[in-house]
């Protein structure tokens, strides 16, 4: 990888300034340079980085210092990024094309800034909008109701007024597509797979998503 392409001149004190996250993602993962990023490109690139990391582990195994530990940590981050990638693509893929265009990728930089602050209020608002009987659990019936008006509109409205504004859950796309994307997003919150989502499960899933997003961003920034 041409890592020099991931920074731009003009940083503080003459140091290179970090490129916006969406530009970094395109430069690293758009291997065929068609202006789009696919899950296959992400997976292949991360596999390549894992192989390089593995060579670092092998080379540092018999030496002094923490090189082996650093390589092991890098390998763990790459594995986590591979698991996280399909979820993130689903959230960003507005047209359900299976690829991320330049315009869709731009959300990453916006979300990166938002992820650095608390998402608790947003998660609580969305949960409360779906939890019609206020029993701190989203039943299958409540999840189904969230896929149509007026609940769908309430959820989208909360997301639209928040800086994070997930592209796939936007009032600017067809309602049927938004509903399907919301269904998939809510399903990700069901940690134990029993069909219902408790408030604790939802908050835990949002916290995990935030952690994975920021770790993936850090991985890209430090490669």
C-alpha positions as a Python dict, from the first residue, in 0.01 Angstrom:
ca = {
    (1, 'X'): (0, 0, 0),
    (2, 'X'): (113, 352, -76),
    (3, 'X'): (74, 477, 282),
    (4, 'X'): (202, 820, 189),
    (5, 'X'): (-123, 874, 2),
    (6, 'X'): (-314, 862, 330),
    (7, 'X'): (-191, 1205, 444),
    (8, 'X'): (-204, 1551, 299),
    (9, 'X'): (45, 1838, 333),
    (10, 'X'): (-38, 2135, 545),
    (11, 'X'): (-69, 1993, 894),
    (12, 'X'): (23, 2174, 1214),
    (13, 'X'): (388, 2271, 1224),
    (14, 'X'): (446, 2149, 872),
    (15, 'X'): (350, 1790, 954),
    (16, 'X'): (116, 1609, 714),
    (17, 'X'): (-252, 1653, 796),
    (18, 'X'): (-462, 1338, 815),
    (19, 'X'): (-695, 1289, 521),
    (20, 'X'): (-1069, 1266, 596),
    (21, 'X'): (-1168, 912, 688),
    (22, 'X'): (-1379, 857, 376),
    (23, 'X'): (-1082, 945, 154),
    (24, 'X'): (-858, 708, 349),
    (25, 'X'): (-1111, 426, 305),
    (26, 'X'): (-1137, 484, -69),
    (27, 'X'): (-760, 505, -115),
    (28, 'X'): (-695, 189, 85),
    (29, 'X'): (-983, -34, -26),
    (30, 'X'): (-1080, 75, -378),
    (31, 'X'): (-827, -159, -532),
    (32, 'X'): (-964, -145, -886),
    (33, 'X'): (-990, 237, -874),
    (34, 'X'): (-1348, 249, -1001),
    (35, 'X'): (-1460, 500, -738),
    (36, 'X'): (-1650, 235, -541),
    (37, 'X'): (-1567, 5, -250),
    (38, 'X'): (-1705, -349, -220),
    (39, 'X'): (-1703, -593, 71),
    (40, 'X'): (-1481, -820, -138),
    (41, 'X'): (-1223, -542, -178),
    (42, 'X'): (-1232, -472, 194),
    (43, 'X'): (-1192, -839, 283),
    (44, 'X'): (-909, -895, 36),
    (45, 'X'): (-719, -587, 154),
    (46, 'X'): (-761, -679, 520),
    (47, 'X'): (-645, -1035, 445),
    (48, 'X'): (-333, -885, 289),
    (49, 'X'): (-272, -671, 595),
    (50, 'X'): (-325, -976, 817),
    (51, 'X'): (-60, -1165, 619),
    (52, 'X'): (185, -878, 664),
    (53, 'X'): (100, -866, 1033),
    (54, 'X'): (157, -1240, 1056),
    (55, 'X'): (505, -1202, 907),
    (56, 'X'): (574, -939, 1171),
    (57, 'X'): (468, -1179, 1444),
    (58, 'X'): (689, -1452, 1302),
    (59, 'X'): (985, -1219, 1274),
    (60, 'X'): (941, -1082, 1624),
    (61, 'X'): (887, -1413, 1798),
    (62, 'X'): (1249, -1474, 1868),
    (63, 'X'): (1356, -1116, 1919),
    (64, 'X'): (1353, -873, 2204),
    (65, 'X'): (1103, -596, 2257),
    (66, 'X'): (729, -574, 2203),
    (67, 'X'): (720, -618, 1827),
    (68, 'X'): (538, -949, 1856),
    (69, 'X'): (279, -800, 2090),
    (70, 'X'): (217, -507, 1857),
    (71, 'X'): (175, -740, 1559),
    (72, 'X'): (-63, -960, 1756),
    (73, 'X'): (-271, -658, 1853),
    (74, 'X'): (-279, -544, 1490),
    (75, 'X'): (-395, -890, 1378),
    (76, 'X'): (-678, -881, 1634),
    (77, 'X'): (-789, -540, 1510),
    (78, 'X'): (-791, -664, 1150),
    (79, 'X'): (-1007, -963, 1243),
    (80, 'X'): (-1249, -732, 1425),
    (81, 'X'): (-1261, -499, 1123),
    (82, 'X'): (-1352, -793, 895),
    (83, 'X'): (-1640, -890, 1123),
    (84, 'X'): (-1761, -530, 1145),
    (85, 'X'): (-1742, -444, 774),
    (86, 'X'): (-2070, -611, 659),
    (87, 'X'): (-2271, -425, 927),
    (88, 'X'): (-2118, -93, 835),
    (89, 'X'): (-2175, -143, 462),
    (90, 'X'): (-2541, -227, 525),
    (91, 'X'): (-2583, 99, 716),
    (92, 'X'): (-2421, 304, 440),
    (93, 'X'): (-2541, 134, 122),
    (94, 'X'): (-2832, 364, 36),
    (95, 'X'): (-2916, 206, -300),
    (96, 'X'): (-2859, -155, -182),
    (97, 'X'): (-2612, -202, -467),
    (98, 'X'): (-2363, -397, -258),
    (99, 'X'): (-2101, -130, -323),
    (100, 'X'): (-2018, 201, -155),
    (101, 'X'): (-1991, 500, -386),
    (102, 'X'): (-1790, 813, -311),
    (103, 'X'): (-2104, 994, -198),
    (104, 'X'): (-2195, 707, 36),
    (105, 'X'): (-1842, 690, 174),
    (106, 'X'): (-1853, 1058, 275),
    (107, 'X'): (-2076, 962, 568),
    (108, 'X'): (-1776, 795, 733),
    (109, 'X'): (-1604, 1127, 807),
    (110, 'X'): (-1928, 1273, 945),
    (111, 'X'): (-1991, 965, 1160),
    (112, 'X'): (-1630, 959, 1281),
    (113, 'X'): (-1675, 1299, 1445),
    (114, 'X'): (-2011, 1199, 1595),
    (115, 'X'): (-1883, 868, 1733),
    (116, 'X'): (-1636, 1052, 1953),
    (117, 'X'): (-1926, 1178, 2168),
    (118, 'X'): (-2199, 986, 2353),
    (119, 'X'): (-2468, 804, 2155),
    (120, 'X'): (-2672, 722, 2466),
    (121, 'X'): (-2938, 992, 2417),
    (122, 'X'): (-2991, 892, 2054),
    (123, 'X'): (-3011, 522, 2140),
    (124, 'X'): (-3259, 596, 2419),
    (125, 'X'): (-3477, 810, 2193),
    (126, 'X'): (-3494, 547, 1918),
    (127, 'X'): (-3561, 268, 2167),
    (128, 'X'): (-3841, 465, 2334),
    (129, 'X'): (-3999, 543, 1995),
    (130, 'X'): (-4029, 170, 1919),
    (131, 'X'): (-4111, 50, 2273),
    (132, 'X'): (-4485, 127, 2257),
    (133, 'X'): (-4576, -34, 2591),
    (134, 'X'): (-4271, 111, 2771),
    (135, 'X'): (-4172, -226, 2919),
    (136, 'X'): (-3802, -183, 2831),
    (137, 'X'): (-3819, -455, 2568),
    (138, 'X'): (-3884, -443, 2194),
    (139, 'X'): (-4117, -733, 2120),
    (140, 'X'): (-4141, -887, 1771),
    (141, 'X'): (-4474, -707, 1734),
    (142, 'X'): (-4319, -370, 1823),
    (143, 'X'): (-4032, -434, 1584),
    (144, 'X'): (-4283, -505, 1306),
    (145, 'X'): (-4477, -189, 1390),
    (146, 'X'): (-4153, 10, 1359),
    (147, 'X'): (-4139, -77, 989),
    (148, 'X'): (-4443, 134, 903),
    (149, 'X'): (-4589, 471, 993),
    (150, 'X'): (-4611, 639, 1234),
    (151, 'X'): (-4328, 463, 1422),
    (152, 'X'): (-4096, 450, 1121),
    (153, 'X'): (-4135, 823, 1070),
    (154, 'X'): (-4061, 890, 1437),
    (155, 'X'): (-3742, 683, 1427),
    (156, 'X'): (-3620, 837, 1101),
    (157, 'X'): (-3701, 1182, 1239),
    (158, 'X'): (-3478, 1122, 1542),
    (159, 'X'): (-3194, 1003, 1321),
    (160, 'X'): (-3237, 1291, 1075),
    (161, 'X'): (-3198, 1550, 1352),
    (162, 'X'): (-2883, 1385, 1486),
    (163, 'X'): (-2545, 1459, 1323),
    (164, 'X'): (-2489, 1087, 1261),
    (165, 'X'): (-2777, 1059, 1004),
    (166, 'X'): (-2718, 701, 880),
    (167, 'X'): (-2761, 711, 499),
    (168, 'X'): (-2959, 387, 483),
    (169, 'X'): (-3207, 515, 743),
    (170, 'X'): (-3294, 843, 580),
    (171, 'X'): (-3613, 1019, 480),
    (172, 'X'): (-3454, 1086, 141),
    (173, 'X'): (-3482, 723, 24),
    (174, 'X'): (-3788, 509, -43),
    (175, 'X'): (-3987, 414, 266),
    (176, 'X'): (-3976, 43, 183),
    (177, 'X'): (-3595, 51, 166),
    (178, 'X'): (-3572, 248, 490),
    (179, 'X'): (-3803, -3, 660),
    (180, 'X'): (-3593, -299, 543),
    (181, 'X'): (-3273, -131, 660),
    (182, 'X'): (-3431, -56, 998),
    (183, 'X'): (-3539, -419, 1029),
    (184, 'X'): (-3182, -532, 968),
    (185, 'X'): (-3045, -274, 1214),
    (186, 'X'): (-3285, -377, 1492),
    (187, 'X'): (-3201, -744, 1432),
    (188, 'X'): (-2837, -662, 1506),
    (189, 'X'): (-2941, -546, 1853),
    (190, 'X'): (-3082, -887, 1946),
    (191, 'X'): (-2775, -1023, 2121),
    (192, 'X'): (-2926, -1351, 2241),
    (193, 'X'): (-3133, -1411, 1927),
    (194, 'X'): (-3462, -1465, 2112),
    (195, 'X'): (-3657, -1226, 1889),
    (196, 'X'): (-3698, -954, 2152),
    (197, 'X'): (-3453, -674, 2227),
    (198, 'X'): (-3411, -556, 2584),
    (199, 'X'): (-3297, -204, 2661),
    (200, 'X'): (-2972, -345, 2799),
    (201, 'X'): (-2913, -544, 2479),
    (202, 'X'): (-2978, -237, 2265),
    (203, 'X'): (-2745, -11, 2461),
    (204, 'X'): (-2476, -280, 2468),
    (205, 'X'): (-2501, -326, 2090),
    (206, 'X'): (-2479, 50, 2025),
    (207, 'X'): (-2174, 75, 2253),
    (208, 'X'): (-2012, -218, 2072),
    (209, 'X'): (-2085, -61, 1732),
    (210, 'X'): (-1926, 267, 1845),
    (211, 'X'): (-1620, 85, 1981),
    (212, 'X'): (-1576, -117, 1662),
    (213, 'X'): (-1619, 191, 1443),
    (214, 'X'): (-1357, 391, 1633),
    (215, 'X'): (-1115, 98, 1643),
    (216, 'X'): (-1152, 48, 1268),
    (217, 'X'): (-1091, 420, 1211),
    (218, 'X'): (-781, 407, 1431),
    (219, 'X'): (-656, 102, 1241),
    (220, 'X'): (-682, 292, 912),
    (221, 'X'): (-520, 604, 1055),
    (222, 'X'): (-222, 416, 1198),
    (223, 'X'): (-146, 166, 922),
}
